[in-house]
Short mmCIF file of C-alpha atoms in Angstrom, two decimals:
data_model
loop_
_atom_site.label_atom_id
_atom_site.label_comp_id
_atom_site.label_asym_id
_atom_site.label_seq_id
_atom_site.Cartn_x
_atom_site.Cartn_y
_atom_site.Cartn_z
CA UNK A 15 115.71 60.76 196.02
CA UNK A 16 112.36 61.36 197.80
CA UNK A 17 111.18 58.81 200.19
CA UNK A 18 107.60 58.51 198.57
CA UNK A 19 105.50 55.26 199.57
CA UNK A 20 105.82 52.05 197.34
CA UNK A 21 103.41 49.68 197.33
CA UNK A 22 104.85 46.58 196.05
CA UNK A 23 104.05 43.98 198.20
CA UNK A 24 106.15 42.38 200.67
CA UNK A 25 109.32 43.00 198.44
CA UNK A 26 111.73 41.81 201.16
CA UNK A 27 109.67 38.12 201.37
CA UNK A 28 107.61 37.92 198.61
CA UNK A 29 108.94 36.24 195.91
CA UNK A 30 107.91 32.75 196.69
CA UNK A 31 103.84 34.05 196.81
CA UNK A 32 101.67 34.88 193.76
CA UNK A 33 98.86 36.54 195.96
CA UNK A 34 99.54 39.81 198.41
CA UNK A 35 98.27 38.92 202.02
CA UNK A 36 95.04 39.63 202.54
CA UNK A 37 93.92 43.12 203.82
CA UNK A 38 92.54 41.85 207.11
CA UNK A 39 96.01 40.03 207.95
CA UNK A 40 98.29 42.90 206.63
CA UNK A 41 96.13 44.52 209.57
CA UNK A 42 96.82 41.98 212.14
CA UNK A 43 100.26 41.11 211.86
CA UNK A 44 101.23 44.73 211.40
CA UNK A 45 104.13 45.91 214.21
CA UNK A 46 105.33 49.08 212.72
CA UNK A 47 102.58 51.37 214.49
CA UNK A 48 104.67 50.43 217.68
CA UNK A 49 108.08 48.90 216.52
CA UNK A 50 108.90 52.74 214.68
CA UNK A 51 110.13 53.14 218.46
CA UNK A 52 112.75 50.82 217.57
CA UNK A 53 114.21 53.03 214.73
CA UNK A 54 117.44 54.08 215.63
CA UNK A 55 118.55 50.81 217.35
CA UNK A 56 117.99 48.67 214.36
CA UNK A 57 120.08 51.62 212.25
CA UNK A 58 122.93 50.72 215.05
CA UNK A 59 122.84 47.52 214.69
CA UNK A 60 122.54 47.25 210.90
CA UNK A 61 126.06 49.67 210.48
CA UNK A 62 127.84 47.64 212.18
CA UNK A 63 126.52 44.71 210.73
CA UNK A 64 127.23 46.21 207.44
CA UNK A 65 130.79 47.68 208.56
CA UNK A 66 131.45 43.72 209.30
CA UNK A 67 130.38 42.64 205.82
CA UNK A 68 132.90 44.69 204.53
CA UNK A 69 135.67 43.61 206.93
CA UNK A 70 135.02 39.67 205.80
CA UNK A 71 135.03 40.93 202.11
CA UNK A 72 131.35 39.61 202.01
CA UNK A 73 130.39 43.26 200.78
CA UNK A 74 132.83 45.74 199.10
CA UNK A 75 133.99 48.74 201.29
CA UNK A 76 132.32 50.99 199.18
CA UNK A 77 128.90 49.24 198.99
CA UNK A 78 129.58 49.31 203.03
CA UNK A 79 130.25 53.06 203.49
CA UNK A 80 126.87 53.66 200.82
CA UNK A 81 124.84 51.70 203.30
CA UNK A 82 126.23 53.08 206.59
CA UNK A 83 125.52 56.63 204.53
CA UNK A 84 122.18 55.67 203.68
CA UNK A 85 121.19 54.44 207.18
CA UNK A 86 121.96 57.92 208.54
CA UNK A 87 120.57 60.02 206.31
CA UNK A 88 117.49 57.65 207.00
CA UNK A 89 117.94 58.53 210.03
CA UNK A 90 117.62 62.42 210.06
CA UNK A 91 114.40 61.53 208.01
CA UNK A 92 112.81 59.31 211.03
CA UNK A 93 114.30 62.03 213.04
CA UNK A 94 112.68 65.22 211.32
CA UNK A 95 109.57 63.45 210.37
CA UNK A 96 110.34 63.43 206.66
CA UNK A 97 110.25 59.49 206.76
CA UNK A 98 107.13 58.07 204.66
CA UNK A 99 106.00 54.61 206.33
CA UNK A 100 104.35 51.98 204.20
CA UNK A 101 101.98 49.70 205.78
CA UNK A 102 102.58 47.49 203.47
CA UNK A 103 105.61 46.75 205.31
CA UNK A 104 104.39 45.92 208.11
CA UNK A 105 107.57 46.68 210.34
CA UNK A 106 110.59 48.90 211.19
CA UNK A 107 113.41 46.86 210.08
CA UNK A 108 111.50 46.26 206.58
CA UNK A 109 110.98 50.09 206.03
CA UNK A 110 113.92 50.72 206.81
CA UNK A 111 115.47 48.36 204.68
CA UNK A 112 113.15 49.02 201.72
CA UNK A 113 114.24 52.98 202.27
CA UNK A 114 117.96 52.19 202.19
CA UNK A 115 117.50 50.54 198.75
CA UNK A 116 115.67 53.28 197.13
CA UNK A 117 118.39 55.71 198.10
CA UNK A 118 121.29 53.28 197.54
CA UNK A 119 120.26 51.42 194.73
CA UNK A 120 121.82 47.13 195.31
CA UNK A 121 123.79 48.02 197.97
CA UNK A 122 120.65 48.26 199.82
CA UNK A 123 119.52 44.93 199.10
CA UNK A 124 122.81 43.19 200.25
CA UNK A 125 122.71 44.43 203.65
CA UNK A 126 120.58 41.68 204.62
CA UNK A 127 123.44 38.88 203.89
CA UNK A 128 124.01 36.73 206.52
CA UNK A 129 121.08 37.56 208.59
CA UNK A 130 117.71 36.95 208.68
CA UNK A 131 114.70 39.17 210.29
CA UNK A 132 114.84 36.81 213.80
CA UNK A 133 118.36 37.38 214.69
CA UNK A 134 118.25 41.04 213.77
CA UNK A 135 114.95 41.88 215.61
CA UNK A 136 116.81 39.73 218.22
CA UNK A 137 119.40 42.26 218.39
CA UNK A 138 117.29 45.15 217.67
CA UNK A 139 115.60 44.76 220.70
CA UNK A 140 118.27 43.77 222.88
CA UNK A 141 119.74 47.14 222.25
CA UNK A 142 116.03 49.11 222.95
CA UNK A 143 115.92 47.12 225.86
CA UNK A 144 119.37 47.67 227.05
CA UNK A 145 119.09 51.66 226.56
CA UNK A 146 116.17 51.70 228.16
CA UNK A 147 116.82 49.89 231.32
CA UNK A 148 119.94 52.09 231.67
CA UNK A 149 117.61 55.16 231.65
CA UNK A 150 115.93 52.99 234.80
CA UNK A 151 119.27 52.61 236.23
CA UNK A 152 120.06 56.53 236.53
CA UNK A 153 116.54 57.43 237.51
CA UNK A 154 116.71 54.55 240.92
CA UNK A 155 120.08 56.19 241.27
CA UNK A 156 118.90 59.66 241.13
CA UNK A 157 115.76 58.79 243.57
CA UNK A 158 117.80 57.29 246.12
CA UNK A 159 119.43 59.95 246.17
CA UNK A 160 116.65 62.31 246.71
CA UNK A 161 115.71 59.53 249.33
CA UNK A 162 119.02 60.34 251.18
CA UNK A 163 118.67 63.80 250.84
CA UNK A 164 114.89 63.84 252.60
CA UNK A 165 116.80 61.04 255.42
CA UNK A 166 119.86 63.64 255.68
CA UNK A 167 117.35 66.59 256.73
CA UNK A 168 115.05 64.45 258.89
CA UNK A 169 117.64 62.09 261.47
CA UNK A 170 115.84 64.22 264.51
CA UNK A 171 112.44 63.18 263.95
CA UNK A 172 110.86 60.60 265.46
CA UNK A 173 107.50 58.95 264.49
CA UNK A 174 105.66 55.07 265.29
CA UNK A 175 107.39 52.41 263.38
CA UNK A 176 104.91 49.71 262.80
CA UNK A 177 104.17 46.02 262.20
CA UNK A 178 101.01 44.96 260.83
CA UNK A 179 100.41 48.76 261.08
CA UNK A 180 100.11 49.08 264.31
CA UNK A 181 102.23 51.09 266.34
CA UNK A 182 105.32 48.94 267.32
CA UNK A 183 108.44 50.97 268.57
CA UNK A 184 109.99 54.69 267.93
CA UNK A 185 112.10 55.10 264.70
CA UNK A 186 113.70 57.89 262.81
CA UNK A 187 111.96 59.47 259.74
CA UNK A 188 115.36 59.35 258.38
CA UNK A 189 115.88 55.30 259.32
CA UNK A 190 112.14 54.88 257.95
CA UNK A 191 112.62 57.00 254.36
CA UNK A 192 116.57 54.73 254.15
CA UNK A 193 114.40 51.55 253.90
CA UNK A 194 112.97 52.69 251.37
CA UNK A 195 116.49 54.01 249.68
CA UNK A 196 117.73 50.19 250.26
CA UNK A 197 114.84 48.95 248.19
CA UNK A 198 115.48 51.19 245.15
CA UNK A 199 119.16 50.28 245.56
CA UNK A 200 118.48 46.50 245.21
CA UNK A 201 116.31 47.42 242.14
CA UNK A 202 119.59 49.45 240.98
CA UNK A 203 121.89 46.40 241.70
CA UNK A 204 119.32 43.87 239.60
CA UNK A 205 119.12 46.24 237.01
CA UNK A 206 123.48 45.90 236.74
CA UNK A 207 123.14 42.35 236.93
CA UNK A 208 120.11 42.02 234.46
CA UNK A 209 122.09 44.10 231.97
CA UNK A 210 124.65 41.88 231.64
CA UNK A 211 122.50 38.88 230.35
CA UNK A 212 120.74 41.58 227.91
CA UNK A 213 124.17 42.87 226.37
CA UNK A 214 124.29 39.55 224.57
CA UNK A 215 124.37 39.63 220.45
CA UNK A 216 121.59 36.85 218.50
CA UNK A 217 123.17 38.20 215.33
CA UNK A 218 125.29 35.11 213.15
CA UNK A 219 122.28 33.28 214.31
CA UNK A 220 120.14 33.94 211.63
CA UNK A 221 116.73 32.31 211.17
CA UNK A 222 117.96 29.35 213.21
CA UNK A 223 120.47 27.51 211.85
CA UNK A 224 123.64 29.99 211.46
CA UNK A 225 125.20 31.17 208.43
CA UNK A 226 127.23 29.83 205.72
CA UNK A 227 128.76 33.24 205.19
CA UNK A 228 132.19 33.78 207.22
CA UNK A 229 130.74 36.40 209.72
CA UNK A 230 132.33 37.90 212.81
CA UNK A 231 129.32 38.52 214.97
CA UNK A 232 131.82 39.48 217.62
CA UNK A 233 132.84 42.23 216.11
CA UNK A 234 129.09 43.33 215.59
CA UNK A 235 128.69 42.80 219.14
CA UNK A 236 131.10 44.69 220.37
CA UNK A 237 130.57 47.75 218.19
CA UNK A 238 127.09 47.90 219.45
CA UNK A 239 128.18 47.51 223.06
CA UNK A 240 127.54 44.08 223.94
CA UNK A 241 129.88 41.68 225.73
CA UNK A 242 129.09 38.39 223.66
CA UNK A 243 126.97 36.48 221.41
CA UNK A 244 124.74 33.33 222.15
CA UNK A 245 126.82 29.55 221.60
CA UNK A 246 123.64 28.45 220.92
CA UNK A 247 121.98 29.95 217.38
CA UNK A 248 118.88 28.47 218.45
CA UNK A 249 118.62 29.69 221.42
CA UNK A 250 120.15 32.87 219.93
CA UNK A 251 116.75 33.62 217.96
CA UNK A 252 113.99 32.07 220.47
CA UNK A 253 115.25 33.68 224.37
CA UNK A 254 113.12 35.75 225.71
CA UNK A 255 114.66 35.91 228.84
CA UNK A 256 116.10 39.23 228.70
CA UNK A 257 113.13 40.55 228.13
CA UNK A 258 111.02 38.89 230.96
CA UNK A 259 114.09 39.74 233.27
CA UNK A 260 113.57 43.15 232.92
CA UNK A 261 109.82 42.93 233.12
CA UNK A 262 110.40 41.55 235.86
CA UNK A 263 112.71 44.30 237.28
CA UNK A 264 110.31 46.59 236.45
CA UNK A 265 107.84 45.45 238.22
CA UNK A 266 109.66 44.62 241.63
CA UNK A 267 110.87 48.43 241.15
CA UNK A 268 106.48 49.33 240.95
CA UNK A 269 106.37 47.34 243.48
CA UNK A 270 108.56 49.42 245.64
CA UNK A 271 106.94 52.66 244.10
CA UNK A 272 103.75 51.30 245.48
CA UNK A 273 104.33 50.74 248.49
CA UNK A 274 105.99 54.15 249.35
CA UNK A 275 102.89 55.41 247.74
CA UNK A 276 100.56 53.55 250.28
CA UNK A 277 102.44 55.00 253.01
CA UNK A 278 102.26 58.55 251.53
CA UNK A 279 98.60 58.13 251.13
CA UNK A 280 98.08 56.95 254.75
CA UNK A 281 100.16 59.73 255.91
CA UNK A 282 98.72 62.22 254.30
CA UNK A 283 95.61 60.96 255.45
CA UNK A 284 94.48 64.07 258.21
CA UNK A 285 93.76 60.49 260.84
CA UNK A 286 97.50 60.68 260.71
CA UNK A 287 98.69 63.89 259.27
CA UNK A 288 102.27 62.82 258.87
CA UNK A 289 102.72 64.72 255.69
CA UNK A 290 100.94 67.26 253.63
CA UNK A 291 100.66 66.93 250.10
CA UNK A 292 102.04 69.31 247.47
CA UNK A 293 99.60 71.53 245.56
CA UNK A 294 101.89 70.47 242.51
CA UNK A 295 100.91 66.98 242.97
CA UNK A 296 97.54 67.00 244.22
CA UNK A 297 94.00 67.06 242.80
CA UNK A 298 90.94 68.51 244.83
CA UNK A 299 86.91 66.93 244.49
CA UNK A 300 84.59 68.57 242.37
CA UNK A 301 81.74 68.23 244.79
CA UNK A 302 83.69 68.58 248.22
CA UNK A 303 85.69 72.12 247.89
CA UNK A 304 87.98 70.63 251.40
CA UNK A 305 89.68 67.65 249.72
CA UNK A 306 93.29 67.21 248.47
CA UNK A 307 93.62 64.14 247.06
CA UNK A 308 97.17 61.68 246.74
CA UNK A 309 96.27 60.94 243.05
CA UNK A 310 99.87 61.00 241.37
CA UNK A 311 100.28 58.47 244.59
CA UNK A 312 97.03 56.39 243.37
CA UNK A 313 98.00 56.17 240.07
CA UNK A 314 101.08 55.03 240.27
CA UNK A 315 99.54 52.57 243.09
CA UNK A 316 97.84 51.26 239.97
CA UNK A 317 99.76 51.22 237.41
CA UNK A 318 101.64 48.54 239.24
CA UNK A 319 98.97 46.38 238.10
CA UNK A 320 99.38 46.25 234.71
CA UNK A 321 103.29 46.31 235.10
CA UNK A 322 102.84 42.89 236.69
CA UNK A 323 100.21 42.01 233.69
CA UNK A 324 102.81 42.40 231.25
CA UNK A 325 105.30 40.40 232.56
CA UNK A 326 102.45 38.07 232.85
CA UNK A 327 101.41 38.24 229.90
CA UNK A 328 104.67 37.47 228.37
CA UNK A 329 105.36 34.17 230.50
CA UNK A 330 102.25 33.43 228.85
CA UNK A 331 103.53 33.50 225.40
CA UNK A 332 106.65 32.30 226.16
CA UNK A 333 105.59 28.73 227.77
CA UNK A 334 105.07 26.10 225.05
CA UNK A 335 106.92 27.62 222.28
CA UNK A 336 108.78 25.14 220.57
CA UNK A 337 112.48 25.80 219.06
CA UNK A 338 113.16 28.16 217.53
CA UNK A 339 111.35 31.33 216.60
CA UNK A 340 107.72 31.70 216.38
CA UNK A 341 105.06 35.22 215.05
CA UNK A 342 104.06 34.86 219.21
CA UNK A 343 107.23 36.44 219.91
CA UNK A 344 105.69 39.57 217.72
CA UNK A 345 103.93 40.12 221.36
CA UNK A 346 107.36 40.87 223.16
CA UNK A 347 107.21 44.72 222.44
CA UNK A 348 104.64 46.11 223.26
CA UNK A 349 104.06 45.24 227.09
CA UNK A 350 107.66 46.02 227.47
CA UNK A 351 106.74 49.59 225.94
CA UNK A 352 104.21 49.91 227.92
CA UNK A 353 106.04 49.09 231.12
CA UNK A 354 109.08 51.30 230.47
CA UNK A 355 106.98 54.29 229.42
CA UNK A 356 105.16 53.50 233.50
CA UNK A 357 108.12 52.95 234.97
CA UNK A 358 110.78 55.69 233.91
CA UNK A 359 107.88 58.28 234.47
CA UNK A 360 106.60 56.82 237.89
CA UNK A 361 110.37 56.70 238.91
CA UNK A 362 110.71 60.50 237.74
CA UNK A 363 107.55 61.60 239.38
CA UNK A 364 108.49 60.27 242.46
CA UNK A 365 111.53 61.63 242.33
CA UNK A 366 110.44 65.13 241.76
CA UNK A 367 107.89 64.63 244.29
CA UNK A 368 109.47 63.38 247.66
CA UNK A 369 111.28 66.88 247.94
CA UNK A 370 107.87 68.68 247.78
CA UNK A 371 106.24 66.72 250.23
CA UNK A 372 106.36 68.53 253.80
CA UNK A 373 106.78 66.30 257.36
CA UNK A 374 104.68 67.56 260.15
CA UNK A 375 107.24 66.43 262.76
CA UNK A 376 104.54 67.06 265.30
CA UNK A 377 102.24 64.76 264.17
CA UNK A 378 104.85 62.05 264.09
CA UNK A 379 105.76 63.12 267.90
CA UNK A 380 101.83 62.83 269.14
CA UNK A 381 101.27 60.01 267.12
CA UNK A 382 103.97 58.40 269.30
CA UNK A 383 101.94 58.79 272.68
CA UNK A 384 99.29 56.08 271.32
CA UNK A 385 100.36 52.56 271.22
CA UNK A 386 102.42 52.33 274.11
CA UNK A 387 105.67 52.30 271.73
CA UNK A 388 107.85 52.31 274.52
CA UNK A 389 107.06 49.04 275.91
CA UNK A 390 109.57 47.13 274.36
CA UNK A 391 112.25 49.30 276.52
CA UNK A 392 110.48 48.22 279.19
CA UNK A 393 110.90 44.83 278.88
CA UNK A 394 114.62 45.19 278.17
CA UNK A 395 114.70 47.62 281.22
CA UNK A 396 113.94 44.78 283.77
CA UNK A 397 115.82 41.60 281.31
CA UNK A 398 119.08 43.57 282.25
CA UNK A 399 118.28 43.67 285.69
CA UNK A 400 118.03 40.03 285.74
CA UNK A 401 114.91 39.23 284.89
CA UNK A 402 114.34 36.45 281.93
CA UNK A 403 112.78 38.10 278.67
CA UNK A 404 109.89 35.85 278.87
CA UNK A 405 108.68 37.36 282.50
CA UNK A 406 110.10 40.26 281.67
CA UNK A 407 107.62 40.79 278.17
CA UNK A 408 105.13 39.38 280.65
CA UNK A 409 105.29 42.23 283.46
CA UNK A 410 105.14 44.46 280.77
CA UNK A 411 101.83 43.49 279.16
CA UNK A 412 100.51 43.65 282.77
CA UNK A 413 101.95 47.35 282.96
CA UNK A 414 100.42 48.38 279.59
CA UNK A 415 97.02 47.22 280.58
CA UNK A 416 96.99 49.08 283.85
CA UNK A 417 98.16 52.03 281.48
CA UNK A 418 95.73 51.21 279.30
CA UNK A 419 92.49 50.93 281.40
CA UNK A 420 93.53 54.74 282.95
CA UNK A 421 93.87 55.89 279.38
CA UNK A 422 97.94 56.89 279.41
CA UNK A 423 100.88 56.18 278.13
CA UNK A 424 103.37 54.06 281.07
CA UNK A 425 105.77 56.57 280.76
CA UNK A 426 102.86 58.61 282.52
CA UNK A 427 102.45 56.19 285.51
CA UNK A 428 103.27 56.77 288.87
CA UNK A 429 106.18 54.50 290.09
CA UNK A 430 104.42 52.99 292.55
CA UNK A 431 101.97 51.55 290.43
CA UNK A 432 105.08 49.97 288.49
CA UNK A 433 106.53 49.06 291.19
CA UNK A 434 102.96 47.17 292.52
CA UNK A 435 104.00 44.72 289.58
CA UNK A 436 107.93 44.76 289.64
CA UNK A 437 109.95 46.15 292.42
CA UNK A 438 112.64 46.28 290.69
CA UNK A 439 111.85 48.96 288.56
CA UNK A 440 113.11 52.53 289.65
CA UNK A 441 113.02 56.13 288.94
CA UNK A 442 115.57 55.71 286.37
CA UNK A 443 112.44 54.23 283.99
CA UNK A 444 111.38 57.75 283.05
CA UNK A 445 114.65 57.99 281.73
CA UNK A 446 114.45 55.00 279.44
CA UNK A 447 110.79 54.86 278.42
CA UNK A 448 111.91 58.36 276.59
CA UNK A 449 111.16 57.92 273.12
CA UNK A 450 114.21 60.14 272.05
CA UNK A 451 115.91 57.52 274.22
CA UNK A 452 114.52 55.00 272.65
CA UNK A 453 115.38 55.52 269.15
CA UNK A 454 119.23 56.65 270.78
CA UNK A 455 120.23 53.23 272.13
CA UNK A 456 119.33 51.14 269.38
CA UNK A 457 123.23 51.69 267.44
CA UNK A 458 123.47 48.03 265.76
CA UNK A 459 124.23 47.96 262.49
CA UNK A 460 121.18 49.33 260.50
CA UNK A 461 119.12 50.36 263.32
CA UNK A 462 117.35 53.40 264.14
CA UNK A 463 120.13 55.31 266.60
CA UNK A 464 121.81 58.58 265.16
CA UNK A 465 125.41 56.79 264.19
CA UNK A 466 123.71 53.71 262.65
CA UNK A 467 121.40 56.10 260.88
CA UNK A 468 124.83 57.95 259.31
CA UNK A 469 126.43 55.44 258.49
CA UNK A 470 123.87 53.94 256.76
CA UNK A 471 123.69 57.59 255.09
CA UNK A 472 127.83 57.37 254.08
CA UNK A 473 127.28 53.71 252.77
CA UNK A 474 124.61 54.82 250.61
CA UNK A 475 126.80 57.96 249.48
CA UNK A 476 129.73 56.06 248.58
CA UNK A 477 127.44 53.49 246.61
CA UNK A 478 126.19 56.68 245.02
CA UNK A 479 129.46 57.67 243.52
CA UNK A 480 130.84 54.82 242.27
CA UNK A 481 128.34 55.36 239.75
CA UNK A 482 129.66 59.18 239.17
#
């Protein structure tokens, strides 16, 4: 039978009406220009709920196996484009459902027993949500291990750590880029724990109240790959929560894109000249023929933005609902859309990206003559010879201003001129005020020394694979 457009109106809900809704609010309440996305979770969800219809003996096993037929062959049609959508419809699970019946005659229209369209749009996107945020989980696993990978090839080189961004005290590039691997790990780790709260089934819920049909929405959970269902039907068809969590996830995870996009911006800024951009992910000025500009790094800068407006935006609908469902909830779908579409690509850019960028390793090295970075050793130079921190952070300072007002670093003063401010500092100094040296003694657990750096490396490996 062709799938050719019917324009009946509102056959699913219209019985009870003697007009068609009006043009303008057909328009306005329409979700199927964005809920289509939805297609092939709802056509999960609905098998299985059919599939348990038969196993109650609600639905015969051949009505059951007709609709689980239909479903996929409406499928291939979504698929291949052959699907006609009616507007009149105005969403997914409705054209869907309206399709089903033309090509399986009643059958069709008994699919919808025991449910109504809150607890399976409940479900619906549950599942879109769930799939999606496990395509986020493999693509913060796959960038930290890119992350590891740029650490791995970069323990030797040394650059300015900072606070407040100003130069503070000598780290690895590989300790600096692992900070940044620990942050996409916690996002991996929220996304695990968020996951389980989403894998929960609305459906035996139905509008509100339950059903007085002898269901097994266990069994539908659990086909679909969900843990559980809600002991609350209420609360089955009005939470939101999953959905806000992982809006939320998202945008701690933009967050974290952001700021290692600041950094790359400042660095590849030629004041620093840390790193030079790929041609592959650069733009140049079409007035100023010298530039190279950190735009995929801007944009995704930006896009954080409106990651954190819908999450926003959705607390917003969310906070005087009363029980149980409400139309508001319509707004749900599309700022999650929007988010995952920003954040699965910004996570993939990035990805793709970090290997391309190059490390001028002699940058990072001058760059570590300004600031007197080294003064921290210093100070812990003299507290182990007995001298109290306090006085000790004190006869520094004095030290850095002498170093200061003759324009060097103190590892270029003359011992004597130490020594006019603490005697008990000795030749050995040169030794320590190293900034090789520096980074080397500082082995405590996740700190910037060579073994703290690899093991910090082999933790983050064996995270890596339990995932394998």
């Amino acid at each position: 039978m062709p799938n050719t457009p019917d324009n009946s109106s509102q056959a699913t809900w219209g019985g009870r009406f003697s007009a068609p809704p009006s043009e303008l609010m057909a328009i306005y309440t329409d979700s199927q220009h964005y809920d289509r996305a939805m297609y092939a979770q709802d056509i999960r969800a609905s098998i299985a709920h059919a599939r348990m219809l038969a196993r109650q003996g609600i639905i015969s096993d051949a009505e059951a196996t007709a609709i689980v037929e239909g479903l996929e062959k409406i499928r291939q049609e979504i698929e291949s484009g052959a699907f006609v959508w009616q507007p009149s419809l105005e969403d997914v699970h409705m054209n869907i459902e309206a399709r089903l019946t033309a090509l399986v005659g009643d059958a069709g229209k008994k699919l919808h027993t025991g449910r109504s369209r809150n607890d399976q749009t409940g479900l619906t996107f549950r599942l879109y949500v769930s799939d999606h945020c496990k395509a986020w989980l493999d693509l913060c696993l796959h960038l930290c291990g890119v992350i590891c990978a740029a650490a791995s090839d970069n323990r030797d080189v040394i650059l300015p750590g900072c606070t407040h961004l100003q130069p503070a005290q000598p780290v690895s590039l590989a300790q600096h880029l692992l900070a940044y691997a620990g942050m996409f790990k916690r996002d991996a780790e929220r996304i695990v724990d968020m996951l389980a709260r989403v894998r929960i089934s609305p459906l035996g819920a139905a509008a509100l109240a339950g059903s007085t049909y002898p269901l097994d929405p266990e069994s539908v959970a659990a086909e679909v790959g969900f843990h559980g269902i809600y002991s609350n039907s209420m609360d089955a068809v009005s939470d939101r929560d999953f959905a806000l969590e992982a809006l939320f996830v998202a945008s701690v995870i933009m967050m974290h894109l952001s700021r290692l996009c600041e950094e790359i911006i400042i660095w590849a800024n030629p004041a620093f000249g840390f790193v030079r951009l790929p041609d592959s992910f650069s733009t140049g000025s079409s007035i100023m023929p010298q530039k190279k500009n950190p735009d995929v790094a801007e944009l995704m800068r930006g896009k954080t933005g409106r990651t954190y407006g819908n999450l926003v935006a959705l607390l917003t609908v969310m906070k005087s609902l009363p029980l149980a469902y409400d139309r508001d909830m319509q707004e749900d779908k599309e700022g999650f859309f929007d988010t995952d579409r920003t954040v699965a690509s910004s996570l993939e850019i990035m990805a793709a990206m970090l290997p391309a960028l190059q490390f001028d390793a002699e940058s990072m090295a001058r760059a570590c003559h300004k600031g007197f970075i080294n003064a921290t050793e210093l100070a812990d130079y003299l507290a182990a010879r007995g001298v109290p921190f306090r006085d000790a952070h004190h006869i520094t300072g004095k030290i850095v201003a002498v170093a200061e007002q003759k324009g060097c670093g103190i590892g270029e003063l003359a011992l004597d001129e130490m020594q006019k401010i603490s005697p008990l500092i000795e030749n050995d100094v040169y030794d320590v005020l190293d900034y090789a040296a520096c980074v080397r003694r500082r082995e405590t657990p996740g700190g910037t020394g060579p073994a703290s750096v690899q093991a910090q490396l082999k933790d983050f490996q064996n995270w890596l694979a339990t995932f394998k």
